[in-house]
PDB file of C-alpha atoms in Angstrom:
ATOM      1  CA  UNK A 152     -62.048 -55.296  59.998  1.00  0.00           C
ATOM      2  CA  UNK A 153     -60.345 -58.237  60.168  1.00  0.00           C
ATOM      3  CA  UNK A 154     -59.328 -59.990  63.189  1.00  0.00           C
ATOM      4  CA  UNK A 155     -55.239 -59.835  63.891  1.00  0.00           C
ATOM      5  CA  UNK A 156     -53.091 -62.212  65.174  1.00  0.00           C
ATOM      6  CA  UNK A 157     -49.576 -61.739  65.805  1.00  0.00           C
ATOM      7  CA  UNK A 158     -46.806 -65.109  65.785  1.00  0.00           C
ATOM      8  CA  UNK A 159     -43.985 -63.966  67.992  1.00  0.00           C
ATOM      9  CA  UNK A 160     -41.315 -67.239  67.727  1.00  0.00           C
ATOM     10  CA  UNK A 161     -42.348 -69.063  64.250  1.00  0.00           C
ATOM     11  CA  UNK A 162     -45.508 -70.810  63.113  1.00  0.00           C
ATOM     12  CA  UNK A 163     -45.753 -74.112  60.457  1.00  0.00           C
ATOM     13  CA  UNK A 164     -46.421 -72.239  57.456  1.00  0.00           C
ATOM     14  CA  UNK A 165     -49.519 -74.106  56.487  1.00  0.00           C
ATOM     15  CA  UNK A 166     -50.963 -72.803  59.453  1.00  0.00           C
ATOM     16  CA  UNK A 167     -50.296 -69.511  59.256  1.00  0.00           C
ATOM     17  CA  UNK A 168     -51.876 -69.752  55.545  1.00  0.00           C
ATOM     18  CA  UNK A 169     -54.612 -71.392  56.815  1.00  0.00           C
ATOM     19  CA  UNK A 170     -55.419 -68.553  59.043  1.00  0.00           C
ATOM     20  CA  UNK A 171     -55.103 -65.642  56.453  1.00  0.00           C
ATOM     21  CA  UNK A 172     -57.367 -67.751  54.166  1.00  0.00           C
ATOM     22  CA  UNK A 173     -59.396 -68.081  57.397  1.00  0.00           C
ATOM     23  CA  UNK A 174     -60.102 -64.246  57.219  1.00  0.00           C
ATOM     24  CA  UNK A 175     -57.432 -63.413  59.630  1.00  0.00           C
ATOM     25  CA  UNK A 176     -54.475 -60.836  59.489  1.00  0.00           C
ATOM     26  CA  UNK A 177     -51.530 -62.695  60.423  1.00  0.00           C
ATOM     27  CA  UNK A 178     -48.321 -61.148  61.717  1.00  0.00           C
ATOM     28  CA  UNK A 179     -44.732 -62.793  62.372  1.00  0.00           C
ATOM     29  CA  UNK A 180     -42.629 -60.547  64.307  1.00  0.00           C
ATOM     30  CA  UNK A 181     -40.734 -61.113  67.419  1.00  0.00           C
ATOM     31  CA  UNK A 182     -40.319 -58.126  70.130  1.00  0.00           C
ATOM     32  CA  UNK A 183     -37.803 -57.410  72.990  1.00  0.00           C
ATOM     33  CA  UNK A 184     -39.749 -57.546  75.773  1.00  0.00           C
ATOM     34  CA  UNK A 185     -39.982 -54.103  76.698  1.00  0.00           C
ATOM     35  CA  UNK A 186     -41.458 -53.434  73.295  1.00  0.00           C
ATOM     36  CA  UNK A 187     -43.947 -56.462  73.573  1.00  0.00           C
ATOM     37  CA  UNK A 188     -46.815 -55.442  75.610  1.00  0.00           C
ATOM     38  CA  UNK A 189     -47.156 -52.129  73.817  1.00  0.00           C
ATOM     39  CA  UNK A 190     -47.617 -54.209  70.619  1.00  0.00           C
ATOM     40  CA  UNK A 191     -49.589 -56.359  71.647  1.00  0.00           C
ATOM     41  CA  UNK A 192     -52.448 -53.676  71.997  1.00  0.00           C
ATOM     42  CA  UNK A 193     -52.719 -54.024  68.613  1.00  0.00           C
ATOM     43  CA  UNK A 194     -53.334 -57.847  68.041  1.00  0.00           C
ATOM     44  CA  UNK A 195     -56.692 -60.029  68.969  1.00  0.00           C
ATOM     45  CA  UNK A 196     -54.231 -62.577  69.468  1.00  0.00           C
ATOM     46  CA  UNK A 197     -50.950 -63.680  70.233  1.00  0.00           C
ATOM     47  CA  UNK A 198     -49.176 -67.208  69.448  1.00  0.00           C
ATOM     48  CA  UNK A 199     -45.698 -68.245  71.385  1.00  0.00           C
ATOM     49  CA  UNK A 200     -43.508 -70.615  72.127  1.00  0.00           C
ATOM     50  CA  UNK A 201     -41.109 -70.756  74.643  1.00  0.00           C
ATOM     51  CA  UNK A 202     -38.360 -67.468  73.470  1.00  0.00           C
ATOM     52  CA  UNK A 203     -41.080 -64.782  74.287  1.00  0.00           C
ATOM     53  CA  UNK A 204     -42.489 -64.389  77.964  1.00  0.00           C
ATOM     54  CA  UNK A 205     -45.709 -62.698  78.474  1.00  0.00           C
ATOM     55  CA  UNK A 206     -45.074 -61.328  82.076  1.00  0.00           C
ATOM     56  CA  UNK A 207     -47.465 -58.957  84.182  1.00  0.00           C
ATOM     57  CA  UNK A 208     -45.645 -56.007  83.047  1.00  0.00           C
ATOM     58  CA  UNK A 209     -46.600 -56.836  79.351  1.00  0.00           C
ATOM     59  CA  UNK A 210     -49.931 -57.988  80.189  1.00  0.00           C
ATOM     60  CA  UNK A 211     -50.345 -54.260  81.954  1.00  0.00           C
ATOM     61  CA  UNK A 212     -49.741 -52.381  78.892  1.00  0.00           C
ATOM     62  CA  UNK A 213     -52.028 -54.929  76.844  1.00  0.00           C
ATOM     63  CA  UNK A 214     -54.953 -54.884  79.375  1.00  0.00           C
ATOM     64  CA  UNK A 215     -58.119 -53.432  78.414  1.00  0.00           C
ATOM     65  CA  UNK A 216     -57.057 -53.109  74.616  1.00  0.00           C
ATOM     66  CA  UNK A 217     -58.417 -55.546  71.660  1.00  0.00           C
ATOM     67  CA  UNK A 218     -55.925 -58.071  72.834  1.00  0.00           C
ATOM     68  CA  UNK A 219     -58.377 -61.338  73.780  1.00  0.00           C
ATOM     69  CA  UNK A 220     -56.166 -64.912  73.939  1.00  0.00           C
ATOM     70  CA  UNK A 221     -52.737 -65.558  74.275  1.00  0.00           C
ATOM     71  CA  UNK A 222     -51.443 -69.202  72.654  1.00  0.00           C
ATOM     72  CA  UNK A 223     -48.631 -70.790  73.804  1.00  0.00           C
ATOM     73  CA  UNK A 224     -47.232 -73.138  70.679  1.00  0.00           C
ATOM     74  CA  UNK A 225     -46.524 -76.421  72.958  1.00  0.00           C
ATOM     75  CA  UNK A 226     -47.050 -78.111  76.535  1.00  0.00           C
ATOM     76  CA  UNK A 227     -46.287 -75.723  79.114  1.00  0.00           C
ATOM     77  CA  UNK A 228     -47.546 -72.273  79.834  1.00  0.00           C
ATOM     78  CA  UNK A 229     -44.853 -71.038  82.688  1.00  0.00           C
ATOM     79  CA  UNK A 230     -43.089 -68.464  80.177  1.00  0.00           C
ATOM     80  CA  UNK A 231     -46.357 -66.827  80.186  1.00  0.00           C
ATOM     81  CA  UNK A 232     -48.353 -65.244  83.567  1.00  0.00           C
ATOM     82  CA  UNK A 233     -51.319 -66.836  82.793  1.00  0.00           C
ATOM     83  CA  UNK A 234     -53.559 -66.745  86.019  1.00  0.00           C
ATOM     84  CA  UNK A 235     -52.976 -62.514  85.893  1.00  0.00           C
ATOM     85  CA  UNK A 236     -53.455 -62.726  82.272  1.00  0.00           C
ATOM     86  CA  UNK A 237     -56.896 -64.284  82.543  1.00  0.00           C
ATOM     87  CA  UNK A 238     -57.604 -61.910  85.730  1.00  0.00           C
ATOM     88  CA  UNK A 239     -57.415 -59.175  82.800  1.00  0.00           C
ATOM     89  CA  UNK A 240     -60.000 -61.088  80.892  1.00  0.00           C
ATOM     90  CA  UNK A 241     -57.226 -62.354  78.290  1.00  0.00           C
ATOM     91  CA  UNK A 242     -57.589 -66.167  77.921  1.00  0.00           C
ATOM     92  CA  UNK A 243     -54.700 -68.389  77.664  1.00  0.00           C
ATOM     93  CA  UNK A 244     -54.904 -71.313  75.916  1.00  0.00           C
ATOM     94  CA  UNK A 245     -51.858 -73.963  74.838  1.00  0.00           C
ATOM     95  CA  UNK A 246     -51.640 -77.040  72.642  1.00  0.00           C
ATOM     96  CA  UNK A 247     -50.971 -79.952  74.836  1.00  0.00           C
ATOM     97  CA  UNK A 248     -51.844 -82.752  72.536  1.00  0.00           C
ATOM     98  CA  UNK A 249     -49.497 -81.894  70.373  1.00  0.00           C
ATOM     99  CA  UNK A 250     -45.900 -82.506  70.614  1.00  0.00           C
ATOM    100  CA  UNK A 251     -46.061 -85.146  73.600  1.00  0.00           C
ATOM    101  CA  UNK A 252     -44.772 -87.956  70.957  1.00  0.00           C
ATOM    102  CA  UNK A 253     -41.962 -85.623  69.622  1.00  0.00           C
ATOM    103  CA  UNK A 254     -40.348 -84.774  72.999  1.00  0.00           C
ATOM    104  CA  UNK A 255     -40.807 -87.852  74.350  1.00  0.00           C
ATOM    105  CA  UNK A 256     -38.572 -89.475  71.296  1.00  0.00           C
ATOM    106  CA  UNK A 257     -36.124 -87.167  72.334  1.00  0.00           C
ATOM    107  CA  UNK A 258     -36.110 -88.140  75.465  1.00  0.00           C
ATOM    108  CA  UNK A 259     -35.453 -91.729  74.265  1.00  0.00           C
ATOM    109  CA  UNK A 260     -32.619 -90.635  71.897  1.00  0.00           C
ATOM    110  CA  UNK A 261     -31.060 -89.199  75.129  1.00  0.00           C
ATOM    111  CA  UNK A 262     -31.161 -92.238  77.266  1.00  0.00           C
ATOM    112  CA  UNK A 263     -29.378 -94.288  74.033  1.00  0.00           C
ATOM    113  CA  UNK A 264     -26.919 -91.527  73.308  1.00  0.00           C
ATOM    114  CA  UNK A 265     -25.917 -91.763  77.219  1.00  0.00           C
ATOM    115  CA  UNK A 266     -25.941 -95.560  77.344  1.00  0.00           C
ATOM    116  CA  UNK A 267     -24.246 -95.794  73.922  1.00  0.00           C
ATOM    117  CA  UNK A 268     -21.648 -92.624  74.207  1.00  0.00           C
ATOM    118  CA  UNK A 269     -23.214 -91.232  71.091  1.00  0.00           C
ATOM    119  CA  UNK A 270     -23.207 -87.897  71.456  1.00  0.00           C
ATOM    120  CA  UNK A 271     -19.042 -87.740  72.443  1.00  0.00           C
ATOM    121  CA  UNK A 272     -18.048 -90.528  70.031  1.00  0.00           C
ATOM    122  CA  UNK A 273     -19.157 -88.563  67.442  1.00  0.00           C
ATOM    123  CA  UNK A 274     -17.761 -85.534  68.221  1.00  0.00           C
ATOM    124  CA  UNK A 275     -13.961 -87.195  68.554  1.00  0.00           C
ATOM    125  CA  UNK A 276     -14.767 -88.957  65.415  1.00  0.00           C
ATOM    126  CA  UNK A 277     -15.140 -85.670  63.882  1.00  0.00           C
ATOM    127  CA  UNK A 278     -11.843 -84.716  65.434  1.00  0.00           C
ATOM    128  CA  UNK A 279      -9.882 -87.381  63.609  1.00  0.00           C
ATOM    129  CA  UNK A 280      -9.757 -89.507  66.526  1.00  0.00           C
ATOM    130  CA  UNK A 281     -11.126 -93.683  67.097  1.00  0.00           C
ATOM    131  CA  UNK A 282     -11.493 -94.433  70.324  1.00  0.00           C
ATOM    132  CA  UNK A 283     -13.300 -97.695  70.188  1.00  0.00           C
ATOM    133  CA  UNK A 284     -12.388 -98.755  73.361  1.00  0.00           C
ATOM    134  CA  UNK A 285     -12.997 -95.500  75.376  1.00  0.00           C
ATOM    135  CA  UNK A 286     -16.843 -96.325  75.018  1.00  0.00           C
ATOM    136  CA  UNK A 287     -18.245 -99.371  76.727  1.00  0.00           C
ATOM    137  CA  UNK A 288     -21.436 -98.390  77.221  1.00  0.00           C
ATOM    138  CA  UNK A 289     -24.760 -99.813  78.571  1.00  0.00           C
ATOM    139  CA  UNK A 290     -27.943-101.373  77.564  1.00  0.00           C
ATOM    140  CA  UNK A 291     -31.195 -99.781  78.432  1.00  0.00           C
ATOM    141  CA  UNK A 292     -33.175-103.468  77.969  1.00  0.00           C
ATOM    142  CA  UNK A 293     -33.752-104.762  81.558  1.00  0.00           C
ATOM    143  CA  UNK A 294     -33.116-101.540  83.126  1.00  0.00           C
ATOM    144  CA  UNK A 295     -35.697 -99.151  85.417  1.00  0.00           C
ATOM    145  CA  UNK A 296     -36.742 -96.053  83.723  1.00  0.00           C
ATOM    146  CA  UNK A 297     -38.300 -93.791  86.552  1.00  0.00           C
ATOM    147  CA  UNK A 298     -40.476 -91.018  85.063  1.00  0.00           C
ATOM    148  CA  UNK A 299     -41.272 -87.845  87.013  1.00  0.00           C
ATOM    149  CA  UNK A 300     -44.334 -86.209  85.822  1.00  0.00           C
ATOM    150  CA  UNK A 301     -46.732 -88.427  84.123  1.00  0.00           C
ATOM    151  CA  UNK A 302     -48.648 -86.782  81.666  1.00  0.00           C
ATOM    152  CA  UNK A 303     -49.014 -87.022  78.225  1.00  0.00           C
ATOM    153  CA  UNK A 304     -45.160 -86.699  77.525  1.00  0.00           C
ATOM    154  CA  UNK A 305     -44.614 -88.813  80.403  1.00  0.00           C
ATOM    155  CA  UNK A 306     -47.084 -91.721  79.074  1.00  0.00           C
ATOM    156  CA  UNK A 307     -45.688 -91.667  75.577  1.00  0.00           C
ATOM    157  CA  UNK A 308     -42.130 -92.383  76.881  1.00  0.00           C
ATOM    158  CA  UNK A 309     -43.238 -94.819  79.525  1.00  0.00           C
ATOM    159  CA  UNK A 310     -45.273 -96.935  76.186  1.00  0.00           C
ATOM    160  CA  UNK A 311     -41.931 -96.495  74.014  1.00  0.00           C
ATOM    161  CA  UNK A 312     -39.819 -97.372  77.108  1.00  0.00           C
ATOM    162  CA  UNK A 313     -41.693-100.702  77.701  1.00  0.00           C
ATOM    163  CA  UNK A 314     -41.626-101.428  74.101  1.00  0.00           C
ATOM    164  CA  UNK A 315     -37.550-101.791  74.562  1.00  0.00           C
ATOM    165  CA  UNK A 316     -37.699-103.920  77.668  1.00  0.00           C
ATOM    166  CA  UNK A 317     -37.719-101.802  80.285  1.00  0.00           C
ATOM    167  CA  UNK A 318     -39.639-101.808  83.713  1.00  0.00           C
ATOM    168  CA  UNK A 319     -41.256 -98.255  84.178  1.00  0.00           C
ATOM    169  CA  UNK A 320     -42.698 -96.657  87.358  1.00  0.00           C
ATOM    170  CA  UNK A 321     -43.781 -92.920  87.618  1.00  0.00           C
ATOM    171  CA  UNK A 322     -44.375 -90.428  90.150  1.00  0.00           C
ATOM    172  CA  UNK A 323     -46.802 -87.187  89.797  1.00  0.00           C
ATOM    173  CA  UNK A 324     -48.237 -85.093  92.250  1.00  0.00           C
ATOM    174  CA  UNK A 325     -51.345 -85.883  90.707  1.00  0.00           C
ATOM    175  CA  UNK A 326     -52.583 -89.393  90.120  1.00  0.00           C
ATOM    176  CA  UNK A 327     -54.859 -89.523  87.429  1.00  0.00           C
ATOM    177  CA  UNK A 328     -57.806 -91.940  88.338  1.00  0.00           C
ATOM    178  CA  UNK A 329     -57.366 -95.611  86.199  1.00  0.00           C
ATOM    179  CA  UNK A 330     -53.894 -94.657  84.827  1.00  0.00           C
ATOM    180  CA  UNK A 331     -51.851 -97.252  86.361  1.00  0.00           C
ATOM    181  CA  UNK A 332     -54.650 -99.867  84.507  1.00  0.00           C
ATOM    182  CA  UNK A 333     -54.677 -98.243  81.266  1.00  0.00           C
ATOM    183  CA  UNK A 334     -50.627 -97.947  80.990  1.00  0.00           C
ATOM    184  CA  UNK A 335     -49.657-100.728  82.939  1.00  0.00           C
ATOM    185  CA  UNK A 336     -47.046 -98.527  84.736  1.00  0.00           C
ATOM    186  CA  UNK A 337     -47.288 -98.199  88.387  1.00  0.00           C
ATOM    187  CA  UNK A 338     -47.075 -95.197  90.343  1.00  0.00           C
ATOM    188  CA  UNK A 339     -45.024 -95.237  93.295  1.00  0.00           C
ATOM    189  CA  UNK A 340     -43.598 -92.540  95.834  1.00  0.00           C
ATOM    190  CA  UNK A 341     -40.419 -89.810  94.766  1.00  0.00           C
ATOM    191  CA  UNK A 342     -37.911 -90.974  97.169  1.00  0.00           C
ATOM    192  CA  UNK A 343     -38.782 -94.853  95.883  1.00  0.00           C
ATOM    193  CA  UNK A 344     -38.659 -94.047  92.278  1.00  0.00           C
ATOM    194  CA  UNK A 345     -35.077 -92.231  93.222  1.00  0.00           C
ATOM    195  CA  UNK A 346     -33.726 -95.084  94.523  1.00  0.00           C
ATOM    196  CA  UNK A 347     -35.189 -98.012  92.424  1.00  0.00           C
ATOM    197  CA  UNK A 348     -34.095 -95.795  88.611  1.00  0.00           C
ATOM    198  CA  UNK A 349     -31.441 -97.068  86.533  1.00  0.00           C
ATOM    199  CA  UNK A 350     -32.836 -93.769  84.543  1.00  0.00           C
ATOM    200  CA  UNK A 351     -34.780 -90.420  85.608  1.00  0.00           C
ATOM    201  CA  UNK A 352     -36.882 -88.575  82.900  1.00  0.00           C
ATOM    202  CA  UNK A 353     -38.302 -85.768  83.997  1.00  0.00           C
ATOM    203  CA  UNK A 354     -41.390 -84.097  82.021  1.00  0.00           C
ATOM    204  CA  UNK A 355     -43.103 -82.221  84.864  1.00  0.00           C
ATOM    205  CA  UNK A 356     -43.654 -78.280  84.419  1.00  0.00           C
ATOM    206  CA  UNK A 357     -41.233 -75.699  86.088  1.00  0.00           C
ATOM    207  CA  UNK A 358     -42.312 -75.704  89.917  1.00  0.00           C
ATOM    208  CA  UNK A 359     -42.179 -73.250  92.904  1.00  0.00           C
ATOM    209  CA  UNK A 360     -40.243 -74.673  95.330  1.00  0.00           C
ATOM    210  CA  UNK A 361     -37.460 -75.363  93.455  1.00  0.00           C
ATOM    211  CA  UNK A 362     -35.499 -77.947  91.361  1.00  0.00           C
ATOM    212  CA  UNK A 363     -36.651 -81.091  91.250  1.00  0.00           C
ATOM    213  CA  UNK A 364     -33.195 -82.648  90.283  1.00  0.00           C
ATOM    214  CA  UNK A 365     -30.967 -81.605  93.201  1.00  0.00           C
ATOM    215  CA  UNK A 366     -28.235 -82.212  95.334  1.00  0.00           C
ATOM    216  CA  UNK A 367     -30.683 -84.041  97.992  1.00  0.00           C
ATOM    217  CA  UNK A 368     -32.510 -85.794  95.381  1.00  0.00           C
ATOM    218  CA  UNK A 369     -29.451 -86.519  93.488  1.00  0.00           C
ATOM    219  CA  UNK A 370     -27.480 -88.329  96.913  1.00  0.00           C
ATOM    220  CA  UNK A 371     -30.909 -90.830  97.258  1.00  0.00           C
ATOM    221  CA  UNK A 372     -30.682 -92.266  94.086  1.00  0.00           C
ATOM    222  CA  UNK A 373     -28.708 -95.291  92.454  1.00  0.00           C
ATOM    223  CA  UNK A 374     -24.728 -94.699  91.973  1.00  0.00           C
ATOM    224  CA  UNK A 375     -24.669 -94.527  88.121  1.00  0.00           C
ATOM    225  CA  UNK A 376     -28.080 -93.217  87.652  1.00  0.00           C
ATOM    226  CA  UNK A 377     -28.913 -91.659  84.073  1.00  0.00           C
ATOM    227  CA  UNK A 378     -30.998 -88.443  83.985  1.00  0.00           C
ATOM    228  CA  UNK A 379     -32.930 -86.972  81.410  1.00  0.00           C
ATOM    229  CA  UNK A 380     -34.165 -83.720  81.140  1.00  0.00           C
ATOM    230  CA  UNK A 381     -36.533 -82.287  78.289  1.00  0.00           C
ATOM    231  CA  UNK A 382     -38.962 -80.622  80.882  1.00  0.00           C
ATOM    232  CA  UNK A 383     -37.546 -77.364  81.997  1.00  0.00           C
ATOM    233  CA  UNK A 384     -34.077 -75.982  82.432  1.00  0.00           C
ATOM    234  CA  UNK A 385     -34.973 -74.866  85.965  1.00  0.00           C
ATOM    235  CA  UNK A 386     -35.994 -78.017  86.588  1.00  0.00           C
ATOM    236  CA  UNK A 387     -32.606 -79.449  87.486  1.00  0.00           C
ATOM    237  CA  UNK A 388     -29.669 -77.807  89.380  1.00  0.00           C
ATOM    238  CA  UNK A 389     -27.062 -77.744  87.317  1.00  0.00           C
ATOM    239  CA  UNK A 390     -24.096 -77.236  89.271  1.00  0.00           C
ATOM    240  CA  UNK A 391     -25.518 -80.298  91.904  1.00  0.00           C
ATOM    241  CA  UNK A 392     -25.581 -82.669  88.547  1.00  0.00           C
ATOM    242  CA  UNK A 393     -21.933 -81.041  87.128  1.00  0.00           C
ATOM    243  CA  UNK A 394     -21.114 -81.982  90.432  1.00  0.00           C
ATOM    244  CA  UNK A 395     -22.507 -85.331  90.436  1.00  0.00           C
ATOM    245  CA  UNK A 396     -21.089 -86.323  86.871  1.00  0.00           C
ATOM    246  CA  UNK A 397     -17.475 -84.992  87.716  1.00  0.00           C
ATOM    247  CA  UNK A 398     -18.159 -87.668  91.233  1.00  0.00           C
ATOM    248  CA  UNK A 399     -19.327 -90.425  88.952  1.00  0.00           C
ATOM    249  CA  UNK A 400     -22.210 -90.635  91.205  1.00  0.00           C
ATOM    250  CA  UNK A 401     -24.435 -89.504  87.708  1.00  0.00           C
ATOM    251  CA  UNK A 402     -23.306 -91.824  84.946  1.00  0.00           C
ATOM    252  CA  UNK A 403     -24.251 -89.633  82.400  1.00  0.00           C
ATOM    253  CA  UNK A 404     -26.907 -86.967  81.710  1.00  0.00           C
ATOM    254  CA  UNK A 405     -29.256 -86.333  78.446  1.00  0.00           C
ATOM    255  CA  UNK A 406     -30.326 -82.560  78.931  1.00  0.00           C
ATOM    256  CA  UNK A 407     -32.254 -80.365  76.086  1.00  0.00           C
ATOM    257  CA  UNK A 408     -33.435 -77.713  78.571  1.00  0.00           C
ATOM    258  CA  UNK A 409     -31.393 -75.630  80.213  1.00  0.00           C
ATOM    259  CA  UNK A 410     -31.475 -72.798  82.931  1.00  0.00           C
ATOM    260  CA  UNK A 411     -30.531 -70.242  81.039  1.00  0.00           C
ATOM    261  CA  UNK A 412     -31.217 -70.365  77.090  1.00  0.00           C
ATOM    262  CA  UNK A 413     -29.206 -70.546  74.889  1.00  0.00           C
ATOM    263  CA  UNK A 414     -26.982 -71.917  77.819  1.00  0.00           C
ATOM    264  CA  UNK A 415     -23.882 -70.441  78.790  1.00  0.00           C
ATOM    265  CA  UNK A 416     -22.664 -73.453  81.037  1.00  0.00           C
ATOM    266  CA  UNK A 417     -19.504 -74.954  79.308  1.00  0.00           C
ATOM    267  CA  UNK A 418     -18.776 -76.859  81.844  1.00  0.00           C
ATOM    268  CA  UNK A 419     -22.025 -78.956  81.294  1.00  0.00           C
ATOM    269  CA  UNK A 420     -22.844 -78.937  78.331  1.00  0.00           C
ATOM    270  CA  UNK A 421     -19.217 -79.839  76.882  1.00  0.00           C
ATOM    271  CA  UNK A 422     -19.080 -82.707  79.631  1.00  0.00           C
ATOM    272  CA  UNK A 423     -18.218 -85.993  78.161  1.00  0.00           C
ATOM    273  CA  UNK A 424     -21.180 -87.477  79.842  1.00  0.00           C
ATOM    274  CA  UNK A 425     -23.665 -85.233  78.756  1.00  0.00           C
ATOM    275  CA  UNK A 426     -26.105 -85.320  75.507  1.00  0.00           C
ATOM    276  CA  UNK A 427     -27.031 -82.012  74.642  1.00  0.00           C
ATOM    277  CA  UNK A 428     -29.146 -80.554  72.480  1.00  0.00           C
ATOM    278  CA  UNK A 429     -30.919 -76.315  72.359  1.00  0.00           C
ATOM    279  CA  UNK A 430     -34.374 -76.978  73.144  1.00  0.00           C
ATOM    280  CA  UNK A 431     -35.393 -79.064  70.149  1.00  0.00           C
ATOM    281  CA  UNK A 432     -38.035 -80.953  71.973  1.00  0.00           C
ATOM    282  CA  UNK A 433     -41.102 -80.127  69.639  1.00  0.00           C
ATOM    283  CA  UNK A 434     -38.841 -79.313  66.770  1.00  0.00           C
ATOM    284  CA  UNK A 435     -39.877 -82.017  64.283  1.00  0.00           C
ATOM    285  CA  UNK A 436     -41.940 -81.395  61.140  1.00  0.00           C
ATOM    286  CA  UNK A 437     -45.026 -83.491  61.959  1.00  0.00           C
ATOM    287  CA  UNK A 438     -44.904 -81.773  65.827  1.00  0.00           C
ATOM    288  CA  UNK A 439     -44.935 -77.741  64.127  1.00  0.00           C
ATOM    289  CA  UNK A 440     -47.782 -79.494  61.354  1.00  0.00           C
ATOM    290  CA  UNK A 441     -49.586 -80.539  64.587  1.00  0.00           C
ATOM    291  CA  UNK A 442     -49.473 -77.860  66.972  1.00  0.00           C
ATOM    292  CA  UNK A 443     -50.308 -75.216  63.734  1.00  0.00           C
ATOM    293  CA  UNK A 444     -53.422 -77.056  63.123  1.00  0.00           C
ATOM    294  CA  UNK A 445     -54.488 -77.155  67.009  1.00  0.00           C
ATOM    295  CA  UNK A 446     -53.832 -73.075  66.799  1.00  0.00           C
ATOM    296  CA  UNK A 447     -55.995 -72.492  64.238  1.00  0.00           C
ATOM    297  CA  UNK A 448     -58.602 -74.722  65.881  1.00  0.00           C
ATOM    298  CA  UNK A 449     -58.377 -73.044  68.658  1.00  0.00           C
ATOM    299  CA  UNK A 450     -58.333 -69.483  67.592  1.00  0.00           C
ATOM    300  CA  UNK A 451     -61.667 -70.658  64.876  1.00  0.00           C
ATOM    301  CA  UNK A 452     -63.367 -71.885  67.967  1.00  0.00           C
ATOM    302  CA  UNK A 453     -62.753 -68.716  69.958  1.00  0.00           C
ATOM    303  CA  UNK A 454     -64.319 -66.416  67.682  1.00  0.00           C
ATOM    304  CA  UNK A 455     -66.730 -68.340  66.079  1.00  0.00           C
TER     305      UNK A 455
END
């Protein structure tokens, strides 16, 4: 019988071909989630991204059934409860490798649509309306781009960041041994890296305590600071950066993740300071092509 694997929120197609030729039955069905863990008693495996969230409740109903490894399509693995998961003997597995270069371009098409007004010129050109001189802007060449979180995303837009002129420092809560060598970006302490960023990019995983953008964090750095966020939505407090854009103290903001998705904060999102986009971090052609093929790597190697 063959093995099943069921692809809640969209798979490249190749890959998903791949598998069936592989031997595998392949599903693609999203549930609610309080039909999800029932169904997933009936699937080996199960590949998301970030719309389906495999809590303890689901993992309950799954536990002790054929269900064996979970995949998470991307970089982070918060949407799923992976340390109870693998408690249950169901490993979790994601594809870091990736789409680091994808979301990190976007992050860099945020800081130029900020600096350059892209996003709202646009929009009121659309309208009917030229307003040349509403949009001086600024130039990111010369500037400090402060990265929080310094991983793989993080390293991609530091490289791409120096490439345009900019000085880069970064700040993680772990420093990786020989980084600051092999990227020549240094690594320097979160209340410096407030204060010395002309821009903030953040590209660290959802944490405990908190948002990391917020109102404390927010009064320590640079009056006109830009910040960037294609981490997660909970990541930043968005009423403490509203507020801080509406005070000028923010400059501008380039934001694809959001607290709640699909976002219901107008007030943000329709701000003429802020570039928005709905979570399209990953969402490029050679990303999907990239993370299918490390999902069927990783599900051959599991069962081989």
């Amino acid at each position: 019988m063959a093995l099943r694997v069921l692809v809640t929120d969209g798979m490249d197609a190749g890959a998903m071909e791949q598998l069936r030729k592989d031997g595998y039955e392949v599903i693609e069905q999203f549930y609610e989630p309080a039909e999800l863990g029932k169904a997933l008693r009936d699937f080996d495996v199960v590949v998301v991204r970030s719309k389906t969230k495999v809590r303890a409740a689901q993992i309950d109903e799954a536990k002790g059934s054929q269900l064996k490894l979970i995949i998470r399509g991307g970089v982070g693995i918060d949407n799923i409860d992976h340390k109870y998961a693998e408690e249950k003997g169901i490993k979790v597995m994601n594809t870091p490798r990736a789409s680091s270069d994808a979301v990190a371009e976007l992050a860099m098409a945020h800081m130029l649509s900020c600096a350059r007004f892209i996003s709202v010129a646009g929009h009121t050109m659309r309208e009917g309306k030229w307003e040349k001189k509403a949009y001086k802007g600024i130039e990111i060449h010369g500037k400090t781009l402060g990265i929080i979180g310094f991983g793989r995303i993080g390293q991609a837009l530091g490289r791409m960041a120096k490439g345009m002129g900019m000085n880069v420092i970064a700040f993680d809560i772990f420093h990786i041994p020989g980084i600051e060598e092999q990227t020549g970006i240094n690594y320097v302490e979160m209340d410096e890296l407030l204060a010395k960023s002309d821009f903030i990019s953040v590209h660290a995983p959802a944490v405990d305590g908190g948002a990391i953008i917020n109102a404390a964090n927010i009064a320590k750095m640079k009056d006109g600071v830009v910040i960037i966020n294609t981490s997660r939505g909970t990541n930043v407090d968005e009423a403490a950066l509203l507020d801080a854009l509406n005070s000028g103290k923010v400059y501008a903001a380039g934001l694809d993740v959001w607290a709640e998705e699909p976002s219901k904060n107008e007030a943000l999102y329709s701000h003429p300071h802020v570039s928005c986009t709905p979570h399209i971090g990953a969402s490029t052609t050679e990303a999907q092509k990239r993370i299918g093929a490390e999902i069927v790597d990783i599900i051959g190697k599991f069962f081989a």
